[in-house]
Amino acid sequence: MRLGMVIDLKKCIGCYGCAAACKAENATPPGVLWCRVVKVESGTYPQVRRISVPLQCNHCGDPECLKVCPTGATFKHENGIVDIDHELCVGCRYCMMACPYQARTFQHQVLGYFPGGLTPYEQRGYQRHQEGTVSKCNFCLPRLERGLEPACVANCMSRARIFGDLDDPTSEVARAIREKGAQPLYPELGTDPSIFYIAP
Ligand code: SF4
Ligand code: SF4
Ligand code: SF4
């Protein structure tokens, strides 16, 4: 099994719903974005075009971040998810330098969003975050273990995201790659990403 995702840029309306759902699901502190949506403009006025491109960790088959981690904190699950053991992370940030997709964030301080202390939601959610360590998308592994889809997939109102097993030729995600010609971002970097994009 190798878990992966297809993001259909024809369907994405750039609403940031995935980024918001990721924050809500994972209680990431201010300044930490595991899911981003960037706007890309092309053309010359008046022939111009603006598209939205959601970005997150690609759960690479050959991840540069894993190779440079000196403590073994970055590791890969059997299902292909690249994860971080925060107990082993020493915050050296080598992985951030090595990741060509800028998918990782260093958590300087785990602060609340509001003055007056942490909300009950933050007190509970922040137990998953540790100051002085690096974090990133984990394909919502705790949700997968409960039989749920990743939050960004479940909450995409355009159904622009498909999640599943890349190794299963009958899965929706494998069929979308095959039939719609989905491609990873910058395959020439050689990290073998598990996220594929359908061209806009
Ligand atoms: S939620 Fe779906 S439509 Fe909205 S920005 Fe994310 S991928 Fe695009
Ligand atoms: S996108 Fe970056 S952080 Fe994610 S697995 Fe690939 S190299 Fe590692
Ligand atoms: S799979 Fe989960 S952790 Fe990763 S970007 Fe989507 S919502 Fe965030």
PDB file of C-alpha atoms and ligand atoms in Angstrom:
ATOM      1  CA  MET A   1       0.000   0.000   0.000  1.00  0.00           C
ATOM      2  CA  ARG A   2       1.125   3.497  -0.784  1.00  0.00           C
ATOM      3  CA  LEU A   3      -1.229   6.282   0.240  1.00  0.00           C
ATOM      4  CA  GLY A   4      -1.455   9.296  -2.002  1.00  0.00           C
ATOM      5  CA  MET A   5      -3.655  12.085  -3.260  1.00  0.00           C
ATOM      6  CA  VAL A   6      -4.848  13.684  -6.465  1.00  0.00           C
ATOM      7  CA  ILE A   7      -5.723  17.383  -6.487  1.00  0.00           C
ATOM      8  CA  ASP A   8      -7.789  18.513  -9.465  1.00  0.00           C
ATOM      9  CA  LEU A   9      -6.786  22.081 -10.290  1.00  0.00           C
ATOM     10  CA  LYS A  10      -9.734  22.292 -12.696  1.00  0.00           C
ATOM     11  CA  LYS A  11     -12.101  21.911  -9.745  1.00  0.00           C
ATOM     12  CA  CYS A  12     -10.208  23.855  -7.068  1.00  0.00           C
ATOM     13  CA  ILE A  13     -11.853  27.243  -6.505  1.00  0.00           C
ATOM     14  CA  GLY A  14      -9.155  28.502  -4.143  1.00  0.00           C
ATOM     15  CA  CYS A  15     -11.482  28.857  -1.155  1.00  0.00           C
ATOM     16  CA  TYR A  16      -8.855  27.888   1.467  1.00  0.00           C
ATOM     17  CA  GLY A  17     -11.327  25.382   2.910  1.00  0.00           C
ATOM     18  CA  CYS A  18      -8.626  22.699   2.980  1.00  0.00           C
ATOM     19  CA  ALA A  19      -6.189  24.984   4.798  1.00  0.00           C
ATOM     20  CA  ALA A  20      -8.854  25.906   7.367  1.00  0.00           C
ATOM     21  CA  ALA A  21      -9.943  22.275   7.801  1.00  0.00           C
ATOM     22  CA  CYS A  22      -6.328  21.233   8.329  1.00  0.00           C
ATOM     23  CA  LYS A  23      -5.862  23.875  11.005  1.00  0.00           C
ATOM     24  CA  ALA A  24      -9.094  22.918  12.756  1.00  0.00           C
ATOM     25  CA  GLU A  25      -8.340  19.190  12.625  1.00  0.00           C
ATOM     26  CA  ASN A  26      -4.737  19.380  13.718  1.00  0.00           C
ATOM     27  CA  ALA A  27      -4.879  22.426  16.012  1.00  0.00           C
ATOM     28  CA  THR A  28      -1.766  23.892  14.445  1.00  0.00           C
ATOM     29  CA  PRO A  29      -0.599  27.024  16.288  1.00  0.00           C
ATOM     30  CA  PRO A  30      -0.261  30.489  14.679  1.00  0.00           C
ATOM     31  CA  GLY A  31       2.432  30.510  11.989  1.00  0.00           C
ATOM     32  CA  VAL A  32       2.160  26.774  11.340  1.00  0.00           C
ATOM     33  CA  LEU A  33       0.448  25.837   8.071  1.00  0.00           C
ATOM     34  CA  TRP A  34       0.502  22.185   7.047  1.00  0.00           C
ATOM     35  CA  CYS A  35      -1.769  22.966   4.100  1.00  0.00           C
ATOM     36  CA  ARG A  36      -1.372  26.109   2.002  1.00  0.00           C
ATOM     37  CA  VAL A  37      -3.174  27.436  -1.074  1.00  0.00           C
ATOM     38  CA  VAL A  38      -1.025  29.638  -3.295  1.00  0.00           C
ATOM     39  CA  LYS A  39      -2.245  31.784  -6.171  1.00  0.00           C
ATOM     40  CA  VAL A  40      -0.326  31.575  -9.446  1.00  0.00           C
ATOM     41  CA  GLU A  41      -0.776  34.241 -12.123  1.00  0.00           C
ATOM     42  CA  SER A  42       0.253  33.922 -15.756  1.00  0.00           C
ATOM     43  CA  GLY A  43      -0.111  35.789 -19.032  1.00  0.00           C
ATOM     44  CA  THR A  44       0.018  39.470 -19.983  1.00  0.00           C
ATOM     45  CA  TYR A  45      -2.837  41.933 -19.544  1.00  0.00           C
ATOM     46  CA  PRO A  46      -5.563  41.600 -20.788  1.00  0.00           C
ATOM     47  CA  GLN A  47      -4.900  37.868 -21.413  1.00  0.00           C
ATOM     48  CA  VAL A  48      -4.246  36.851 -17.817  1.00  0.00           C
ATOM     49  CA  ARG A  49      -5.062  33.823 -15.718  1.00  0.00           C
ATOM     50  CA  ARG A  50      -5.008  33.151 -11.983  1.00  0.00           C
ATOM     51  CA  ILE A  51      -5.160  29.644 -10.551  1.00  0.00           C
ATOM     52  CA  SER A  52      -5.043  28.230  -7.024  1.00  0.00           C
ATOM     53  CA  VAL A  53      -2.578  25.496  -6.116  1.00  0.00           C
ATOM     54  CA  PRO A  54      -2.991  23.712  -2.754  1.00  0.00           C
ATOM     55  CA  LEU A  55       0.350  22.596  -1.301  1.00  0.00           C
ATOM     56  CA  GLN A  56       1.351  20.278   1.541  1.00  0.00           C
ATOM     57  CA  CYS A  57       3.867  17.524   2.253  1.00  0.00           C
ATOM     58  CA  ASN A  58       4.106  15.183  -0.742  1.00  0.00           C
ATOM     59  CA  HIS A  59       4.918  12.078   1.332  1.00  0.00           C
ATOM     60  CA  CYS A  60       7.716  11.410  -1.099  1.00  0.00           C
ATOM     61  CA  GLY A  61       8.754   7.875  -2.005  1.00  0.00           C
ATOM     62  CA  ASP A  62      12.398   8.964  -1.774  1.00  0.00           C
ATOM     63  CA  PRO A  63      12.223  11.820   0.763  1.00  0.00           C
ATOM     64  CA  GLU A  64      15.209  14.129   1.145  1.00  0.00           C
ATOM     65  CA  CYS A  65      13.987  15.141   4.613  1.00  0.00           C
ATOM     66  CA  LEU A  66      14.363  11.586   5.884  1.00  0.00           C
ATOM     67  CA  LYS A  67      17.866  11.160   4.498  1.00  0.00           C
ATOM     68  CA  VAL A  68      19.290  14.166   6.369  1.00  0.00           C
ATOM     69  CA  CYS A  69      17.531  13.680   9.732  1.00  0.00           C
ATOM     70  CA  PRO A  70      20.356  12.893  12.189  1.00  0.00           C
ATOM     71  CA  THR A  71      18.203  11.341  14.924  1.00  0.00           C
ATOM     72  CA  GLY A  72      15.740   9.184  13.007  1.00  0.00           C
ATOM     73  CA  ALA A  73      12.890  11.509  14.017  1.00  0.00           C
ATOM     74  CA  THR A  74      11.683  11.587  10.407  1.00  0.00           C
ATOM     75  CA  PHE A  75      10.547   8.149   9.366  1.00  0.00           C
ATOM     76  CA  LYS A  76       8.199   6.452   6.940  1.00  0.00           C
ATOM     77  CA  HIS A  77       5.211   4.245   7.810  1.00  0.00           C
ATOM     78  CA  GLU A  78       4.574   1.059   5.826  1.00  0.00           C
ATOM     79  CA  ASN A  79       1.670   2.802   4.094  1.00  0.00           C
ATOM     80  CA  GLY A  80       4.062   5.442   2.706  1.00  0.00           C
ATOM     81  CA  ILE A  81       3.232   8.288   5.109  1.00  0.00           C
ATOM     82  CA  VAL A  82       6.345  10.285   6.023  1.00  0.00           C
ATOM     83  CA  ASP A  83       6.022  11.213   9.694  1.00  0.00           C
ATOM     84  CA  ILE A  84       7.938  12.880  12.541  1.00  0.00           C
ATOM     85  CA  ASP A  85       8.553  11.524  16.043  1.00  0.00           C
ATOM     86  CA  HIS A  86       8.566  14.704  18.108  1.00  0.00           C
ATOM     87  CA  GLU A  87      10.285  12.944  20.990  1.00  0.00           C
ATOM     88  CA  LEU A  88      13.306  12.389  18.719  1.00  0.00           C
ATOM     89  CA  CYS A  89      13.250  15.744  16.886  1.00  0.00           C
ATOM     90  CA  VAL A  90      16.030  18.054  18.155  1.00  0.00           C
ATOM     91  CA  GLY A  91      14.941  21.018  16.044  1.00  0.00           C
ATOM     92  CA  CYS A  92      18.109  21.144  13.901  1.00  0.00           C
ATOM     93  CA  ARG A  93      15.971  21.988  10.851  1.00  0.00           C
ATOM     94  CA  TYR A  94      18.152  20.020   8.402  1.00  0.00           C
ATOM     95  CA  CYS A  95      14.924  18.527   7.034  1.00  0.00           C
ATOM     96  CA  MET A  96      13.521  21.980   6.335  1.00  0.00           C
ATOM     97  CA  MET A  97      16.618  22.825   4.299  1.00  0.00           C
ATOM     98  CA  ALA A  98      16.463  19.503   2.450  1.00  0.00           C
ATOM     99  CA  CYS A  99      12.754  19.509   1.549  1.00  0.00           C
ATOM    100  CA  PRO A 100      12.453  21.008  -1.941  1.00  0.00           C
ATOM    101  CA  TYR A 101       8.729  21.664  -1.403  1.00  0.00           C
ATOM    102  CA  GLN A 102       9.035  23.814   1.746  1.00  0.00           C
ATOM    103  CA  ALA A 103       6.498  21.544   3.397  1.00  0.00           C
ATOM    104  CA  ARG A 104       7.872  21.789   6.944  1.00  0.00           C
ATOM    105  CA  THR A 105       7.569  24.438   9.660  1.00  0.00           C
ATOM    106  CA  PHE A 106       9.669  25.032  12.757  1.00  0.00           C
ATOM    107  CA  GLN A 107       7.539  25.640  15.843  1.00  0.00           C
ATOM    108  CA  HIS A 108       9.361  28.360  17.758  1.00  0.00           C
ATOM    109  CA  GLN A 109       6.616  28.889  20.294  1.00  0.00           C
ATOM    110  CA  VAL A 110       3.267  27.193  20.597  1.00  0.00           C
ATOM    111  CA  LEU A 111       1.169  30.309  21.227  1.00  0.00           C
ATOM    112  CA  GLY A 112      -2.588  30.703  21.377  1.00  0.00           C
ATOM    113  CA  TYR A 113      -4.679  32.628  18.880  1.00  0.00           C
ATOM    114  CA  PHE A 114      -6.349  34.900  21.445  1.00  0.00           C
ATOM    115  CA  PRO A 115      -5.238  37.121  24.330  1.00  0.00           C
ATOM    116  CA  GLY A 116      -6.070  35.824  27.775  1.00  0.00           C
ATOM    117  CA  GLY A 117      -4.571  32.346  27.541  1.00  0.00           C
ATOM    118  CA  LEU A 118      -5.246  29.160  25.667  1.00  0.00           C
ATOM    119  CA  THR A 119      -8.804  28.132  24.859  1.00  0.00           C
ATOM    120  CA  PRO A 120      -9.912  24.623  25.930  1.00  0.00           C
ATOM    121  CA  TYR A 121      -9.601  23.543  22.268  1.00  0.00           C
ATOM    122  CA  GLU A 122      -6.007  24.820  22.160  1.00  0.00           C
ATOM    123  CA  GLN A 123      -5.121  23.245  25.506  1.00  0.00           C
ATOM    124  CA  ARG A 124      -6.192  19.879  24.191  1.00  0.00           C
ATOM    125  CA  GLY A 125      -5.017  20.225  20.583  1.00  0.00           C
ATOM    126  CA  TYR A 126      -1.609  21.628  21.425  1.00  0.00           C
ATOM    127  CA  GLN A 127      -0.684  18.421  23.242  1.00  0.00           C
ATOM    128  CA  ARG A 128       0.234  17.200  19.749  1.00  0.00           C
ATOM    129  CA  HIS A 129       2.707  20.052  19.200  1.00  0.00           C
ATOM    130  CA  GLN A 130       6.036  20.657  20.798  1.00  0.00           C
ATOM    131  CA  GLU A 131       8.062  23.872  20.884  1.00  0.00           C
ATOM    132  CA  GLY A 132      11.497  23.656  19.264  1.00  0.00           C
ATOM    133  CA  THR A 133      10.533  20.887  16.838  1.00  0.00           C
ATOM    134  CA  VAL A 134       9.575  20.685  13.183  1.00  0.00           C
ATOM    135  CA  SER A 135       6.111  19.650  11.999  1.00  0.00           C
ATOM    136  CA  LYS A 136       4.223  18.998   8.780  1.00  0.00           C
ATOM    137  CA  CYS A 137       1.206  17.231   7.232  1.00  0.00           C
ATOM    138  CA  ASN A 138       0.860  13.599   8.317  1.00  0.00           C
ATOM    139  CA  PHE A 139      -1.994  12.798   5.904  1.00  0.00           C
ATOM    140  CA  CYS A 140      -4.253  13.051   8.984  1.00  0.00           C
ATOM    141  CA  LEU A 141      -3.019   9.679  10.244  1.00  0.00           C
ATOM    142  CA  PRO A 142      -5.193   9.781  13.408  1.00  0.00           C
ATOM    143  CA  ARG A 143      -8.266  10.228  11.180  1.00  0.00           C
ATOM    144  CA  LEU A 144      -7.188   7.404   8.858  1.00  0.00           C
ATOM    145  CA  GLU A 145      -6.871   5.125  11.891  1.00  0.00           C
ATOM    146  CA  ARG A 146     -10.536   5.909  12.652  1.00  0.00           C
ATOM    147  CA  GLY A 147     -11.561   5.054   9.077  1.00  0.00           C
ATOM    148  CA  LEU A 148     -11.954   8.697   8.017  1.00  0.00           C
ATOM    149  CA  GLU A 149     -10.524  10.596   5.079  1.00  0.00           C
ATOM    150  CA  PRO A 150      -7.999  13.406   5.630  1.00  0.00           C
ATOM    151  CA  ALA A 151      -9.727  16.593   6.783  1.00  0.00           C
ATOM    152  CA  CYS A 152      -8.697  18.535   3.667  1.00  0.00           C
ATOM    153  CA  VAL A 153     -10.312  15.862   1.467  1.00  0.00           C
ATOM    154  CA  ALA A 154     -13.501  15.532   3.500  1.00  0.00           C
ATOM    155  CA  ASN A 155     -14.013  19.303   3.642  1.00  0.00           C
ATOM    156  CA  CYS A 156     -13.248  20.254   0.036  1.00  0.00           C
ATOM    157  CA  MET A 157     -16.556  21.635  -1.213  1.00  0.00           C
ATOM    158  CA  SER A 158     -15.471  21.243  -4.864  1.00  0.00           C
ATOM    159  CA  ARG A 159     -14.477  17.607  -4.430  1.00  0.00           C
ATOM    160  CA  ALA A 160     -11.123  18.630  -5.883  1.00  0.00           C
ATOM    161  CA  ARG A 161      -9.218  16.141  -3.733  1.00  0.00           C
ATOM    162  CA  ILE A 162      -9.117  12.352  -4.003  1.00  0.00           C
ATOM    163  CA  PHE A 163      -7.276  10.184  -1.464  1.00  0.00           C
ATOM    164  CA  GLY A 164      -6.412   6.502  -1.575  1.00  0.00           C
ATOM    165  CA  ASP A 165      -3.971   3.715  -2.365  1.00  0.00           C
ATOM    166  CA  LEU A 166      -1.706   4.506  -5.313  1.00  0.00           C
ATOM    167  CA  ASP A 167      -0.694   0.830  -5.509  1.00  0.00           C
ATOM    168  CA  ASP A 168      -4.281  -0.363  -6.074  1.00  0.00           C
ATOM    169  CA  PRO A 169      -5.022   0.075  -9.800  1.00  0.00           C
ATOM    170  CA  THR A 170      -8.767  -0.009  -9.086  1.00  0.00           C
ATOM    171  CA  SER A 171      -8.690   2.844  -6.522  1.00  0.00           C
ATOM    172  CA  GLU A 172     -10.240   6.173  -7.447  1.00  0.00           C
ATOM    173  CA  VAL A 173      -6.927   7.913  -6.923  1.00  0.00           C
ATOM    174  CA  ALA A 174      -5.019   5.521  -9.236  1.00  0.00           C
ATOM    175  CA  ARG A 175      -7.718   5.778 -11.896  1.00  0.00           C
ATOM    176  CA  ALA A 176      -7.648   9.591 -11.768  1.00  0.00           C
ATOM    177  CA  ILE A 177      -3.875   9.577 -12.308  1.00  0.00           C
ATOM    178  CA  ARG A 178      -4.162   7.122 -15.168  1.00  0.00           C
ATOM    179  CA  GLU A 179      -7.206   8.533 -16.930  1.00  0.00           C
ATOM    180  CA  LYS A 180      -6.677  12.248 -16.342  1.00  0.00           C
ATOM    181  CA  GLY A 181      -2.901  12.345 -16.670  1.00  0.00           C
ATOM    182  CA  ALA A 182      -2.265  13.765 -13.190  1.00  0.00           C
ATOM    183  CA  GLN A 183       1.371  14.703 -12.550  1.00  0.00           C
ATOM    184  CA  PRO A 184       3.393  15.432  -9.398  1.00  0.00           C
ATOM    185  CA  LEU A 185       4.965  18.850  -8.838  1.00  0.00           C
ATOM    186  CA  TYR A 186       8.544  19.092 -10.058  1.00  0.00           C
ATOM    187  CA  PRO A 187       9.129  15.358 -10.695  1.00  0.00           C
ATOM    188  CA  GLU A 188      12.602  16.247 -11.949  1.00  0.00           C
ATOM    189  CA  LEU A 189      13.643  16.784  -8.314  1.00  0.00           C
ATOM    190  CA  GLY A 190      13.614  13.009  -7.960  1.00  0.00           C
ATOM    191  CA  THR A 191      11.786  12.687  -4.622  1.00  0.00           C
ATOM    192  CA  ASP A 192       8.937  10.621  -6.081  1.00  0.00           C
ATOM    193  CA  PRO A 193       5.955  12.563  -4.612  1.00  0.00           C
ATOM    194  CA  SER A 194       2.695  10.856  -3.625  1.00  0.00           C
ATOM    195  CA  ILE A 195       0.561  13.896  -4.509  1.00  0.00           C
ATOM    196  CA  PHE A 196      -0.512  14.362  -8.119  1.00  0.00           C
ATOM    197  CA  TYR A 197      -2.194  17.324  -9.796  1.00  0.00           C
ATOM    198  CA  ILE A 198      -4.700  17.392 -12.634  1.00  0.00           C
ATOM    199  CA  ALA A 199      -3.728  20.368 -14.811  1.00  0.00           C
ATOM    200  CA  PRO A 200      -6.094  23.398 -14.714  1.00  0.00           C
TER     201      PRO A 200
HETATM  202  S1  SF4 B   1     -10.937  23.193  -0.257  1.00  0.00           S
HETATM  203 FE1  SF4 B   1     -10.867  22.309  -2.296  1.00  0.00          FE
HETATM  204  S2  SF4 B   1     -11.572  24.000  -3.606  1.00  0.00           S
HETATM  205 FE2  SF4 B   1     -11.038  24.927  -1.654  1.00  0.00          FE
HETATM  206  S3  SF4 B   1      -8.903  25.610  -1.922  1.00  0.00           S
HETATM  207 FE3  SF4 B   1      -8.832  23.548  -1.025  1.00  0.00          FE
HETATM  208  S4  SF4 B   1      -8.668  22.122  -2.763  1.00  0.00           S
HETATM  209 FE4  SF4 B   1      -9.332  24.125  -3.574  1.00  0.00          FE
HETATM  210  S1  SF4 B   2       7.558  16.994   0.603  1.00  0.00           S
HETATM  211 FE1  SF4 B   2       9.383  17.498   1.807  1.00  0.00          FE
HETATM  212  S2  SF4 B   2       8.810  17.038   3.927  1.00  0.00           S
HETATM  213 FE2  SF4 B   2       7.355  15.952   2.617  1.00  0.00          FE
HETATM  214  S3  SF4 B   2       8.262  13.892   2.322  1.00  0.00           S
HETATM  215 FE3  SF4 B   2       8.897  15.163   0.578  1.00  0.00          FE
HETATM  216  S4  SF4 B   2      10.924  15.957   1.186  1.00  0.00           S
HETATM  217 FE4  SF4 B   2       9.896  15.230   3.066  1.00  0.00          FE
HETATM  218  S1  SF4 B   3      -3.906  15.445   4.926  1.00  0.00           S
HETATM  219 FE1  SF4 B   3      -4.520  16.286   6.955  1.00  0.00          FE
HETATM  220  S2  SF4 B   3      -2.594  17.083   7.794  1.00  0.00           S
HETATM  221 FE2  SF4 B   3      -2.273  16.850   5.580  1.00  0.00          FE
HETATM  222  S3  SF4 B   3      -2.832  18.848   4.642  1.00  0.00           S
HETATM  223 FE3  SF4 B   3      -4.679  17.542   4.607  1.00  0.00          FE
HETATM  224  S4  SF4 B   3      -5.771  18.093   6.496  1.00  0.00           S
HETATM  225 FE4  SF4 B   3      -3.654  18.790   6.754  1.00  0.00          FE
END
